[in-house]
C-alpha positions as a printed NumPy array, in Angstrom:
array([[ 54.989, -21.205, -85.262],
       [ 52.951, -19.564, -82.37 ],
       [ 54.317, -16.839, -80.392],
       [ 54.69 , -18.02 , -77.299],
       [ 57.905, -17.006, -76.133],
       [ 61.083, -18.856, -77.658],
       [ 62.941, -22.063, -75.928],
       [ 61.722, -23.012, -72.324],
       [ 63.871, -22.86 , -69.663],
       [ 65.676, -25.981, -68.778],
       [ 64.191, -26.848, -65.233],
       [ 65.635, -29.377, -62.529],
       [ 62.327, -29.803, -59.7  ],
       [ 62.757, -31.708, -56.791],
       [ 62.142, -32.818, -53.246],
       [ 58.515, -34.597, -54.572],
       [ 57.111, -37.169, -56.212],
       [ 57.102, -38.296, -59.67 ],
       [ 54.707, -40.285, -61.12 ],
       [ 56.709, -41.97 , -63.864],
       [ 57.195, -45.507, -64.826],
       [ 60.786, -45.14 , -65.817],
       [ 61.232, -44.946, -61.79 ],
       [ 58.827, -45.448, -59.462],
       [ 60.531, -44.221, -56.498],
       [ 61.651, -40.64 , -58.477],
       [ 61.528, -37.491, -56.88 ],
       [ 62.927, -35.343, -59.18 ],
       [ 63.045, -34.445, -63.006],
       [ 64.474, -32.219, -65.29 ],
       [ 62.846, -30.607, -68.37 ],
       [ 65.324, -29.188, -71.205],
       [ 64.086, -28.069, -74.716],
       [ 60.107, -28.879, -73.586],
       [ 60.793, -32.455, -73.253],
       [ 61.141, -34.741, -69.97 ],
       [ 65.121, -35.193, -70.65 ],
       [ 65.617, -37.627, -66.842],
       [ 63.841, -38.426, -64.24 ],
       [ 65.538, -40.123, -60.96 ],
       [ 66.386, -39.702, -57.386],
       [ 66.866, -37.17 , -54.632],
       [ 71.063, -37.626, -54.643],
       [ 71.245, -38.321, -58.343],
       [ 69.431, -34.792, -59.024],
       [ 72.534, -33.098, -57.619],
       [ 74.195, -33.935, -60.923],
       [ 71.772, -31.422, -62.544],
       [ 71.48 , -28.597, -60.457],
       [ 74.428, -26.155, -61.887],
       [ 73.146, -26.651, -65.226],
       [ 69.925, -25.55 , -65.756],
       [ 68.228, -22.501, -65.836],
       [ 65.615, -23.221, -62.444],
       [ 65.099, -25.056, -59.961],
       [ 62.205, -25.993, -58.739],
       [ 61.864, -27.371, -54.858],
       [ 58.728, -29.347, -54.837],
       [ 58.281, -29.169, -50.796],
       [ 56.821, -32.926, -51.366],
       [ 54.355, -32.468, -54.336],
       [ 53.245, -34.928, -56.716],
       [ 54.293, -34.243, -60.229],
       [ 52.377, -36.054, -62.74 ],
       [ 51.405, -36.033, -66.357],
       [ 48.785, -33.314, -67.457],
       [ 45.981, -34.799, -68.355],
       [ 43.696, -34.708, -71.178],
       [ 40.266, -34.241, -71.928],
       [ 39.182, -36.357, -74.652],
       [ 35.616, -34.79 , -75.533],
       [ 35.297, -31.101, -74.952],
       [ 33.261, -28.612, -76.5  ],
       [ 35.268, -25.045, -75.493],
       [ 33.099, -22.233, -76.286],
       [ 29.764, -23.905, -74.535],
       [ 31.955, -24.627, -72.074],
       [ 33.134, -20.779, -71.381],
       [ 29.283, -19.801, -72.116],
       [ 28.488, -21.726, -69.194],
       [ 31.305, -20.521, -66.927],
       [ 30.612, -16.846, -68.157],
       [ 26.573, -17.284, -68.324],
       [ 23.57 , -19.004, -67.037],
       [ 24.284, -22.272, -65.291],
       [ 20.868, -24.042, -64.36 ],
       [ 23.186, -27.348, -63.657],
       [ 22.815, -27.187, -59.666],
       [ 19.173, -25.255, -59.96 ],
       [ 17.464, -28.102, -57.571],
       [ 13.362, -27.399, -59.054],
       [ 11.755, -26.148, -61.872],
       [ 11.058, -22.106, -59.706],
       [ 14.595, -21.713, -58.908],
       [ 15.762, -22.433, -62.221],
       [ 13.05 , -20.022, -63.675],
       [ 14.244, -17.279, -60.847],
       [ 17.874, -17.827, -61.921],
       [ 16.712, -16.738, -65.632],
       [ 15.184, -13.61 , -64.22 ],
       [ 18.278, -12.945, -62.868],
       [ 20.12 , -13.709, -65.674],
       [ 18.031, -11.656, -68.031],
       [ 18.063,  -8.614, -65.903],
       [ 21.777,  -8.637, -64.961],
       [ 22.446,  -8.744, -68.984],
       [ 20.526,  -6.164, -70.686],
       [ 22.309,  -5.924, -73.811],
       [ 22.725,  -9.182, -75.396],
       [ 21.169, -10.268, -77.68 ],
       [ 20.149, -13.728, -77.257],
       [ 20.553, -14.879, -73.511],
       [ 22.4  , -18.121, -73.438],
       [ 22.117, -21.061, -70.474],
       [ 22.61 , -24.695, -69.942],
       [ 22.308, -27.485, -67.573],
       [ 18.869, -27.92 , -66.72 ],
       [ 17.817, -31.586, -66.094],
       [ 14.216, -32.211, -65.188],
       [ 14.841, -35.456, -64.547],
       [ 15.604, -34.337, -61.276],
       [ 13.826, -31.989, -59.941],
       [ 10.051, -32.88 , -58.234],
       [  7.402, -33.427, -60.501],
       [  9.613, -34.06 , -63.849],
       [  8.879, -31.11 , -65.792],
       [ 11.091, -28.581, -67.858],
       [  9.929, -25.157, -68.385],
       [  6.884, -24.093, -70.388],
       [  7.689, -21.583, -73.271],
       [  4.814, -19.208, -71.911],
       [  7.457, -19.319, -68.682],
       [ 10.472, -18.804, -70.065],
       [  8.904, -15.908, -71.876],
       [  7.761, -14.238, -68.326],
       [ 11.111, -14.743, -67.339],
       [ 12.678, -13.378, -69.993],
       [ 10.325, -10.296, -70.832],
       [  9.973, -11.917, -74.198],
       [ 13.451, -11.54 , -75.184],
       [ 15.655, -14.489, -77.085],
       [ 16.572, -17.81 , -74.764],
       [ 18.136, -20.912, -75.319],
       [ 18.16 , -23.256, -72.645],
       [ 20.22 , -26.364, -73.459],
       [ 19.421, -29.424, -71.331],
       [ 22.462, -31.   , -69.171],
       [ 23.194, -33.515, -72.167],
       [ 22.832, -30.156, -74.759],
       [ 20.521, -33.384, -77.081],
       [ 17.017, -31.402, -76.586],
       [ 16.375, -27.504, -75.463],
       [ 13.942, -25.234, -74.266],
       [ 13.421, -21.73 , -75.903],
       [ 11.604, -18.777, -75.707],
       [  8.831, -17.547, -78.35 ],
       [ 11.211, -14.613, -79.356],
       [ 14.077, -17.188, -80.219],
       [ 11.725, -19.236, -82.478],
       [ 10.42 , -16.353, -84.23 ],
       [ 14.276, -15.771, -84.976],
       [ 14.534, -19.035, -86.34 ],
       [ 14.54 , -20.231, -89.751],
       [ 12.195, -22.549, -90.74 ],
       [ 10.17 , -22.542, -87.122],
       [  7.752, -20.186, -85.86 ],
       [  6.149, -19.703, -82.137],
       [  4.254, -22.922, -82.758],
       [  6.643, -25.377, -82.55 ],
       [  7.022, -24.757, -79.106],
       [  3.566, -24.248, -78.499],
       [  3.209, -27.849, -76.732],
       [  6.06 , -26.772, -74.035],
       [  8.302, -30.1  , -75.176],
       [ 11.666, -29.423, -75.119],
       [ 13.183, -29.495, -78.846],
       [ 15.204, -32.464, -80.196],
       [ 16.906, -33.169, -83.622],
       [ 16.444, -31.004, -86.438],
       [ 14.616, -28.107, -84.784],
       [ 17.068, -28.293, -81.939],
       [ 20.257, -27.991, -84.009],
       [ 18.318, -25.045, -85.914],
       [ 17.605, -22.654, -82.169],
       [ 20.761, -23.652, -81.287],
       [ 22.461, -21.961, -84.941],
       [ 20.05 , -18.931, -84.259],
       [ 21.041, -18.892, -80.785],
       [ 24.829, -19.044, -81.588],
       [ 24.849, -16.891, -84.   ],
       [ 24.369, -13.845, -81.662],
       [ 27.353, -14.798, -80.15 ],
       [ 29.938, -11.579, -81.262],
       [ 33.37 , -12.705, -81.921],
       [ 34.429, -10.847, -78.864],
       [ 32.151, -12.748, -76.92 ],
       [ 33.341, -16.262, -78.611],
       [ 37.158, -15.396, -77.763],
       [ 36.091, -14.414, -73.952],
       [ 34.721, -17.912, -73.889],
       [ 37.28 , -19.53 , -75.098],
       [ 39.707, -18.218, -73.572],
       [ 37.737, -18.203, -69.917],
       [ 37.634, -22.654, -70.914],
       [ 41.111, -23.156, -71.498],
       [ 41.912, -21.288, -68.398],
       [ 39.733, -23.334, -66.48 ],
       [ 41.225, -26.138, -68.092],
       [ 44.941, -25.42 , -67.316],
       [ 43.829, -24.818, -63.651],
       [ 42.773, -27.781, -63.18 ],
       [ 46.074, -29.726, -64.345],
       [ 44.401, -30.291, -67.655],
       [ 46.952, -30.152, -70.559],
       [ 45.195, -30.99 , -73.648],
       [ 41.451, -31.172, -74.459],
       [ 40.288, -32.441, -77.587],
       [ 37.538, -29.644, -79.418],
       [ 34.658, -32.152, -81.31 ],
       [ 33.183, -29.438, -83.011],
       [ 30.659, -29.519, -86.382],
       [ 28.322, -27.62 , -88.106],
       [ 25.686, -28.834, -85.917],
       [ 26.94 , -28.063, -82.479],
       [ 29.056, -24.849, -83.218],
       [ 30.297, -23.379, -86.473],
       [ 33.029, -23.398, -89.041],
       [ 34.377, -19.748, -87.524],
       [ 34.043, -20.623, -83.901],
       [ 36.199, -24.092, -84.78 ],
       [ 39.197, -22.042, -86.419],
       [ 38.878, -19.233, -83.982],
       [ 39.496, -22.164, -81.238],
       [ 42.384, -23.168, -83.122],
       [ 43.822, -19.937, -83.545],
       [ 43.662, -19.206, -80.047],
       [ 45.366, -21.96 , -78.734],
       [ 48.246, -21.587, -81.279],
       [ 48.819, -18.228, -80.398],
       [ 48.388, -18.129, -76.469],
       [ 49.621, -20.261, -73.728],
       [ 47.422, -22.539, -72.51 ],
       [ 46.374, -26.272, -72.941],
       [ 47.034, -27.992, -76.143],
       [ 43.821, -28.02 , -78.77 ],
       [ 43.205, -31.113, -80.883],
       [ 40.15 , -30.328, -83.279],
       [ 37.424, -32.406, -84.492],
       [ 35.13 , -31.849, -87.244],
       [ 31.943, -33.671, -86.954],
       [ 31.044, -33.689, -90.857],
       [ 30.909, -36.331, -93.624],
       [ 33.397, -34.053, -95.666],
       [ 36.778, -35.587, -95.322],
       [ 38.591, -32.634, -97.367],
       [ 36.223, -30.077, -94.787],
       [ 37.737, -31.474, -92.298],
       [ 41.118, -31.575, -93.278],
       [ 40.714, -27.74 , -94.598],
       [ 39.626, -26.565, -91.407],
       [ 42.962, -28.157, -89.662],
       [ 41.374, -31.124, -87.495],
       [ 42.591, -34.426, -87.354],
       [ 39.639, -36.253, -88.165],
       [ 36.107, -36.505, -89.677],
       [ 35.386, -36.957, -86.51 ],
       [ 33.822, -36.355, -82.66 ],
       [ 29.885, -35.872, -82.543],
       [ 29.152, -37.131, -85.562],
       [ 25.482, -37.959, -84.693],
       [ 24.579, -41.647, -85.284],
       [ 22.111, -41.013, -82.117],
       [ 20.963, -38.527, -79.499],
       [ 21.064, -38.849, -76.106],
       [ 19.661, -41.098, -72.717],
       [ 18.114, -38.128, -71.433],
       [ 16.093, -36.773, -74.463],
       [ 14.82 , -39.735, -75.34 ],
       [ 16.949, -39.594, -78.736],
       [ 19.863, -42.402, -77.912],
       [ 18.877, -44.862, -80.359],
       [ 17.654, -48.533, -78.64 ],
       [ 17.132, -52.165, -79.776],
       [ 14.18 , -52.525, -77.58 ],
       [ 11.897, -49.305, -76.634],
       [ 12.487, -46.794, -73.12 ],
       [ 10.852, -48.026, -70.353],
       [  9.331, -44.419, -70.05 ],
       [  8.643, -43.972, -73.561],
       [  7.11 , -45.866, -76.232],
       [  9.433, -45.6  , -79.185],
       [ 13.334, -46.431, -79.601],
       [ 14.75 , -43.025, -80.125],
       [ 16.427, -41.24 , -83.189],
       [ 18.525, -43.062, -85.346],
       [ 20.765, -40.365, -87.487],
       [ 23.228, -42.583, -89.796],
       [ 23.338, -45.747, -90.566],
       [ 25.525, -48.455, -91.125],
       [ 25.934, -47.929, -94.42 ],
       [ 26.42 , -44.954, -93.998],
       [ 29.039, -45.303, -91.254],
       [ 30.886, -47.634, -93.902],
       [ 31.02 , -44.974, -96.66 ],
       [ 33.082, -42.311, -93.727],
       [ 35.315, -44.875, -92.517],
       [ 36.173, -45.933, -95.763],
       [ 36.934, -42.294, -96.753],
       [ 38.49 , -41.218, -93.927],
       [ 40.856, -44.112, -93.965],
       [ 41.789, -43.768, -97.452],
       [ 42.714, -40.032, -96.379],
       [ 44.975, -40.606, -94.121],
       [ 42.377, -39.337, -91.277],
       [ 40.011, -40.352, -88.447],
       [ 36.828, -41.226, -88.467],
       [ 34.492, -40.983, -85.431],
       [ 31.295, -40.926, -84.146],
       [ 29.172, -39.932, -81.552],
       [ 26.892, -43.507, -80.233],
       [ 25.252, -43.896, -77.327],
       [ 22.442, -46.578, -77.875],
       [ 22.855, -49.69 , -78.449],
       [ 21.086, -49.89 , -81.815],
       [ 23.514, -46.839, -83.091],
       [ 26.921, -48.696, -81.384],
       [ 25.551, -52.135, -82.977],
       [ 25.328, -49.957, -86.14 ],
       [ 28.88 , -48.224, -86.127],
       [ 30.374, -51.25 , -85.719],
       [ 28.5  , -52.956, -88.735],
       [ 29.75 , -49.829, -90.836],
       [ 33.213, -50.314, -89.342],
       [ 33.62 , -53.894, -90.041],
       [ 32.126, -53.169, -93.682],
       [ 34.85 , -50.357, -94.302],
       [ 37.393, -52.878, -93.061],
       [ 36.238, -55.807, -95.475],
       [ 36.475, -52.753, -98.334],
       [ 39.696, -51.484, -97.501],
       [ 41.438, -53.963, -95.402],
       [ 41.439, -54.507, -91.399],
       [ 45.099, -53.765, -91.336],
       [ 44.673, -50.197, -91.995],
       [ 41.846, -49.433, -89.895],
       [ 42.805, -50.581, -87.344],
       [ 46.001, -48.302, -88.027],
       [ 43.495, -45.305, -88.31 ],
       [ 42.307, -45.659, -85.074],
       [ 39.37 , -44.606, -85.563],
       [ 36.938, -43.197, -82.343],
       [ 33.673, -43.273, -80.919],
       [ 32.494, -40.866, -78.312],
       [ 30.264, -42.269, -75.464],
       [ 29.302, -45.788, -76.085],
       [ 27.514, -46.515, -73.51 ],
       [ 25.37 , -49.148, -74.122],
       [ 27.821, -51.902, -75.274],
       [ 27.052, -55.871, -75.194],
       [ 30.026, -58.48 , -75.235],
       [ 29.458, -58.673, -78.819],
       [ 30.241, -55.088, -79.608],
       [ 33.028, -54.736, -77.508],
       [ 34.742, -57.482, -79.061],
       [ 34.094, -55.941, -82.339],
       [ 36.392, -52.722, -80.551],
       [ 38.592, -55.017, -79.941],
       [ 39.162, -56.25 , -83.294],
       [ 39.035, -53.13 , -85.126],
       [ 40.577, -51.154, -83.231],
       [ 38.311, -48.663, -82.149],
       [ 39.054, -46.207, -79.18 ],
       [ 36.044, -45.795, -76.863],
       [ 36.22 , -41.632, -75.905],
       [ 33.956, -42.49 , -72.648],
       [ 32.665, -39.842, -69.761],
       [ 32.926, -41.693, -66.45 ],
       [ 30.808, -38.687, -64.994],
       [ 27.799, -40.242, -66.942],
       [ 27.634, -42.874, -64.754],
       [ 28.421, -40.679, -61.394],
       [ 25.425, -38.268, -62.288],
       [ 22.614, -40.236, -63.963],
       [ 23.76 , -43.808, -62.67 ],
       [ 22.666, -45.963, -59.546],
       [ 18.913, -47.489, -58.861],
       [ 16.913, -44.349, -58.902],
       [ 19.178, -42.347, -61.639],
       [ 18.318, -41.259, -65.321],
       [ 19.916, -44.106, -66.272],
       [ 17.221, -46.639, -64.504],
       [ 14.267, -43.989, -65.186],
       [ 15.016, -44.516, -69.255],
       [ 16.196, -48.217, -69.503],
       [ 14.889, -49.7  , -66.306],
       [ 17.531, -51.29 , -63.401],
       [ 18.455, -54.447, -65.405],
       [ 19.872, -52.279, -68.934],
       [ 20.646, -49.893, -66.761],
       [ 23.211, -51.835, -64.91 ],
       [ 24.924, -52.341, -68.158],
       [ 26.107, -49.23 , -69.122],
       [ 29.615, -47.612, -69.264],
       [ 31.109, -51.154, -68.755],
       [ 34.968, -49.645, -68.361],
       [ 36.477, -53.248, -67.096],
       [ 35.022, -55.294, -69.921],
       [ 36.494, -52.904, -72.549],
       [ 40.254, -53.255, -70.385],
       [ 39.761, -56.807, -69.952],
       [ 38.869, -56.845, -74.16 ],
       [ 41.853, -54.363, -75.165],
       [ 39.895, -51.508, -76.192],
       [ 41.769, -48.855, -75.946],
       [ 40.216, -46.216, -73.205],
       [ 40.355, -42.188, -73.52 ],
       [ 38.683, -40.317, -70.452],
       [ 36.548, -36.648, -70.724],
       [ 34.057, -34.637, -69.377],
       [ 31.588, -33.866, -72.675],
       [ 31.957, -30.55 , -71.079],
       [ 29.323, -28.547, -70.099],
       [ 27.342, -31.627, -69.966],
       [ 29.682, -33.033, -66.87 ],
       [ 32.502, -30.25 , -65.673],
       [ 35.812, -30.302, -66.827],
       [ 36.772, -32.37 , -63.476],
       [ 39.789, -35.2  , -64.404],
       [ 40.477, -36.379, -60.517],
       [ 36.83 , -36.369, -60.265],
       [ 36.706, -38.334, -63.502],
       [ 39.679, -41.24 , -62.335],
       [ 37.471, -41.561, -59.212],
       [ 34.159, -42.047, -60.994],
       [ 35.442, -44.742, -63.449],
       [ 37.039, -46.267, -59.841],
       [ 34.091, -46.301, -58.079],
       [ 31.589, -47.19 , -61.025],
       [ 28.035, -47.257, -59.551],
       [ 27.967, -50.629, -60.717],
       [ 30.48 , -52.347, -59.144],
       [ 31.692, -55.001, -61.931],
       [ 32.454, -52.245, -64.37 ],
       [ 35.022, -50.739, -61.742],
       [ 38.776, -50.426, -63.25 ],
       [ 41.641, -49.696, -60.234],
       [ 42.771, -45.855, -60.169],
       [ 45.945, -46.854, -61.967],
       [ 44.127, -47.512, -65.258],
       [ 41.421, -44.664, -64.984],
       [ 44.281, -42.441, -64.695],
       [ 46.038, -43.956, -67.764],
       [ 42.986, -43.396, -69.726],
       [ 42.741, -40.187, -68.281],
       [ 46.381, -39.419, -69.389],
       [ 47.984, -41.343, -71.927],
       [ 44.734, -42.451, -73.311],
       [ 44.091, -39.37 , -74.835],
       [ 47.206, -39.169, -76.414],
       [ 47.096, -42.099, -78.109],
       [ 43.399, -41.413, -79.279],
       [ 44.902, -39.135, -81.622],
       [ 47.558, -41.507, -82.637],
       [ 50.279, -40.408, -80.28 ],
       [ 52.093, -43.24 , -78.172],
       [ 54.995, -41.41 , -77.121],
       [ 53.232, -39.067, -74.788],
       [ 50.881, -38.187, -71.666],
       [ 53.597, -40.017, -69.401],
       [ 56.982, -38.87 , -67.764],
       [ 59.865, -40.337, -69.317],
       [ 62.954, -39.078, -71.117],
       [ 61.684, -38.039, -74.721],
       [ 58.057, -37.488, -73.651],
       [ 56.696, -33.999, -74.479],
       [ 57.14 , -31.72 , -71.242],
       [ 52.951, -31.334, -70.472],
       [ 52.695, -31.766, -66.704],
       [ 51.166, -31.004, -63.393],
       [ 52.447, -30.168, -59.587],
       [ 49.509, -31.186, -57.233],
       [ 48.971, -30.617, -53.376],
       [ 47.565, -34.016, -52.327],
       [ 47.681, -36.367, -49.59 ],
       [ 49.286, -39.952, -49.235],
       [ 49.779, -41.542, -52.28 ],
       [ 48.52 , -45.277, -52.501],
       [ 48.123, -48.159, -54.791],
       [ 44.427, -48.298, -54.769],
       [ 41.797, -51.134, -56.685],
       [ 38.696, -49.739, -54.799],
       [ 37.269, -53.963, -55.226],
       [ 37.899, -57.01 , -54.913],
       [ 36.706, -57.527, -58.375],
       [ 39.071, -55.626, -60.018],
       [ 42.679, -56.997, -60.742],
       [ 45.022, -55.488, -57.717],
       [ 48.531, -54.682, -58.603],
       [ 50.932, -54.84 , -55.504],
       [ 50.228, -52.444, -52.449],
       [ 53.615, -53.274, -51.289],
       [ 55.947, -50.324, -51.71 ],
       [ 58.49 , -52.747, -53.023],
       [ 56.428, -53.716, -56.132],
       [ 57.91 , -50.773, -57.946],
       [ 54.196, -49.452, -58.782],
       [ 53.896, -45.601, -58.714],
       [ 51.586, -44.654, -56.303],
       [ 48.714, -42.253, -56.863],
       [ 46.337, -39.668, -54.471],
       [ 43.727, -42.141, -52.324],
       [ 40.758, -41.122, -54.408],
       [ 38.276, -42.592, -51.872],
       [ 34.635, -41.083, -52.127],
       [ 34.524, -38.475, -49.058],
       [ 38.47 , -37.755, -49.398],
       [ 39.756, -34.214, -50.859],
       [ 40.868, -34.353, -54.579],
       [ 44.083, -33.235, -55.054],
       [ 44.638, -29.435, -55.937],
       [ 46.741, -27.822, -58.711],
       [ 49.338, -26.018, -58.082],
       [ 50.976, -25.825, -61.745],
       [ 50.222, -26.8  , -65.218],
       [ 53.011, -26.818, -68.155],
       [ 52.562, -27.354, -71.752],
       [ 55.754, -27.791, -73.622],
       [ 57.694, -26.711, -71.04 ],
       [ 56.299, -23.781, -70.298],
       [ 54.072, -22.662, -67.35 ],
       [ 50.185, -22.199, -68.166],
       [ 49.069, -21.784, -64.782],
       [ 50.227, -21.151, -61.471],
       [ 48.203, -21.581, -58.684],
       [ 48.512, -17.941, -56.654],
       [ 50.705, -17.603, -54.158],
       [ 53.075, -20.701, -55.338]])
């Protein structure tokens, strides 16, 4: 039992709007015991008001479920808030200036830490040399994580810190990738004081809860963090008020896992890299590249984790982006199921992280074994379009293929929305409005859905179904938002409309047109209890 302060408060708030399906025209709702215990109208509220401990007068808000962040990685995350963000750097000198900066304003540590960079963007195409970053620097320690943290840049004092590597593996300038990656980013890490890690960590969550975000989910393993920094995480969020943790291990140790406390085997376990570094793993070869990336597991090998996981009573997941690595989780997948029967893994529902590169074939295979698709609709916002990373890697034709959020709806795959933060921001309006207005226009879902997957998609990702929505019984995790109009809104023609009329009974939600303000937070609670309050409400 954390410490958080005993019962909540039972809470009547009022005078708004509720986004719950139990009544779409609500207005009010009142919280006892950290559970939604009624939801209703303005004159039926009345009822409640002399028996509760608060209440709250919404002055028109819109209350809605918190949401939750299905693919989060906390501590890079607070890094990057607290340290060097080369995300918005828009050329290869100012990034280099901004590690000057950095270097100078933070004398004393002893590995400087950044992330974000993405070449693909800036003129001429190229990431930093190591004889640069070592100017920049004054030949002190630097890891430099690219935007989709698959490949990095370091300095010669960083790989003369790490084991096994030496100042000639960067001697070429090529950003690392795989196996010497995940080795400067231990070394790197590993500097990190426990003071430092908790700072992070903490500096995340807050971010989080500011931004109406309820729950993330941590997919941690031994290659992206570290066994300390994943229990530290846990700790944390058990012991201070904030936004719910749900940890993944990424590790092909199912009694690991479970001894660490996560839920699964499970998050970015690598089949594949990344789009970006030229490590997503491809049927065909990159149009800018002549290879087909980095394959990590295999389907047999997928088979063998499923199999255990679901014997253990635990998820399974993986991280797949290509699609030779999705065609090969869901070989492994349907093995597993032939071994220990479809039934119960489908039960397990076990997850993969990204997908992106999905045919009709392998979404129907989703479909049939039940596997949740953790999906990033900022992928698509940032790298997608005609002249995006996407179309740079794949070409325009594959490219047009990718993150294809109606087919999985239209299939039954079951839909959880994050941010793969600090690769996008922690940003969930920003999120509902990039799955709504998909660059590609047939893989657009209507704001209703994106928010569902955005919401109660995540719970049920980690096996939850009575959650992530505002009825009686639900678990008290919501948000009070500032916002404009609310509409029914299916941003095509292409995508099934519900009812616009007012009389349809369909909540309504913030117009999340591109151009329009996103709504603000003005409170988070978790269980009842507050998290964050905007200043001044």
């Amino acid at each position: 039992m954390s410490e958080r302060t005993p019962d909540p408060k039972t809470v009547l708030l009022r005078r708004g709007e509720v986004h719950s399906p139990a009544d779409p025209f609500a207005t009010a709702m009142v919280v006892e015991r950290g559970q939604v215990a009624w939801v209703g109208s303005e004159g039926a509220a009345d009822a409640f008001a002399d028996g509760v401990d608060e209440v709250v007068d919404l002055d028109g808000a819109l209350v809605t479920p918190a949401f939750t962040d299905a693919h989060v990685h906390t501590t890079s995350t607070g890094l990057a808030l607290t340290g060097l963000d080369l995300s918005t750097a828009p050329d290869l000198e100012a990034a280099l200036t901004r590690v000057r900066e950095f270097a100078a304003a933070r004398p004393r540590d002893k590995v400087l830490l950044g992330h974000g960079w993405d070449a693909s963007r800036w003129p001429g195409g190229r990431p930093p040399s190591v004889a640069e970053l070592d100017e920049a620097t004054g030949g002190r320690p630097l890891y430099l994580s690219r935007i989709d943290v698959h490949s990095a840049v370091v300095s010669t004092a960083l790989l003369d810190l790490t084991p096994g590597l030496g100042a000639t593996d960067g001697a070429l300038g090529a950003p690392l990738t795989a196996g010497a990656h995940h080795a400067v980013r231990a070394a790197a890490f590993a500097a990190v004081t426990p003071a430092q890690r908790a700072e992070a960590q903490r500096a995340a969550l807050a971010h989080a809860a500011s931004l109406g975000i309820g729950t993330v989910h941590e997919c941690a393993g031994p290659e992206i963090s570290s066994e300390d920094d994943f229990t530290a995480l846990l700790r944390l969020a058990a012991g201070e008020p904030g936004p719910r943790v749900v940890g993944y291990w990424a590790e092909q140790d199912v009694d690991k896992a479970r001894e660490l406390g996560a839920l699964g085997a499970a998050g970015d376990l690598f089949v594949d890299g990344a789009l970006g570094s030229h490590t997503a793993c491809l049927h065909d070869p990159y149009t800018d590249a002549a290879h087909t990336g980095t394959a990590y597991l295999d389907a047999a090998t997928v088979a063998a984790h499923v199999t255990a996981c679901t014997e253990a009573g635990l998820q399974a997941g993986f991280h797949a982006i290509g699609d030779a690595a999705v065609a090969a989780v869901v070989e492994g997948v349907r093995a597993a199921a032939d071994k220990v029967g479809l039934t119960r893994v489908r039960a397990a529902r076990h997850r993969v992280e990204h997908a992106e590169m999905l045919t009709p074939e392998t979404i129907a295979a989703f479909a049939e074994l039940g596997l949740t698709a953790s999906v990033q609709p900022a992928f698509d916002a940032l790298w997608g379009g005609e002249d995006g990373m996407y179309a740079q890697r794949l070409g325009a034709e594959r490219a047009r293929t990718l993150n294809p959020f109606a087919a999985l709806l239209r299939s039954g795959v079951p839909l959880a929305f994050g941010s793969d933060s600090p690769v996008t921001p922690l940003d969930p309006w920003g999120t509902v409005r990039a799955a709504a207005f998909h660059r590609t226009p047939e893989h657009r879902i209507s704001v209703r859905a994106a928010f569902t997957a955005h919401t109660r998609g995540g719970w049920r990702a980690v096996g939850r179904d009575d959650a992530g929505v505002l009825v009686p019984g639900a678990p008290a995790d919501y948000a009070v938002w500032s916002t404009g109009a609310l509409v029914v809104q299916a941003p095509d023609d292409r995508v099934a409309r519900w009812s616009t009329d007012p009389r349809s009974g369909t909540p309504g939600l913030p117009d999340l047109t591109p151009g329009t303000e996103l709504p603000v937070c003005l409170r988070t609670v978790v269980g009842g209890r507050s998290v964050f309050v905007r200043p001044g409400e």
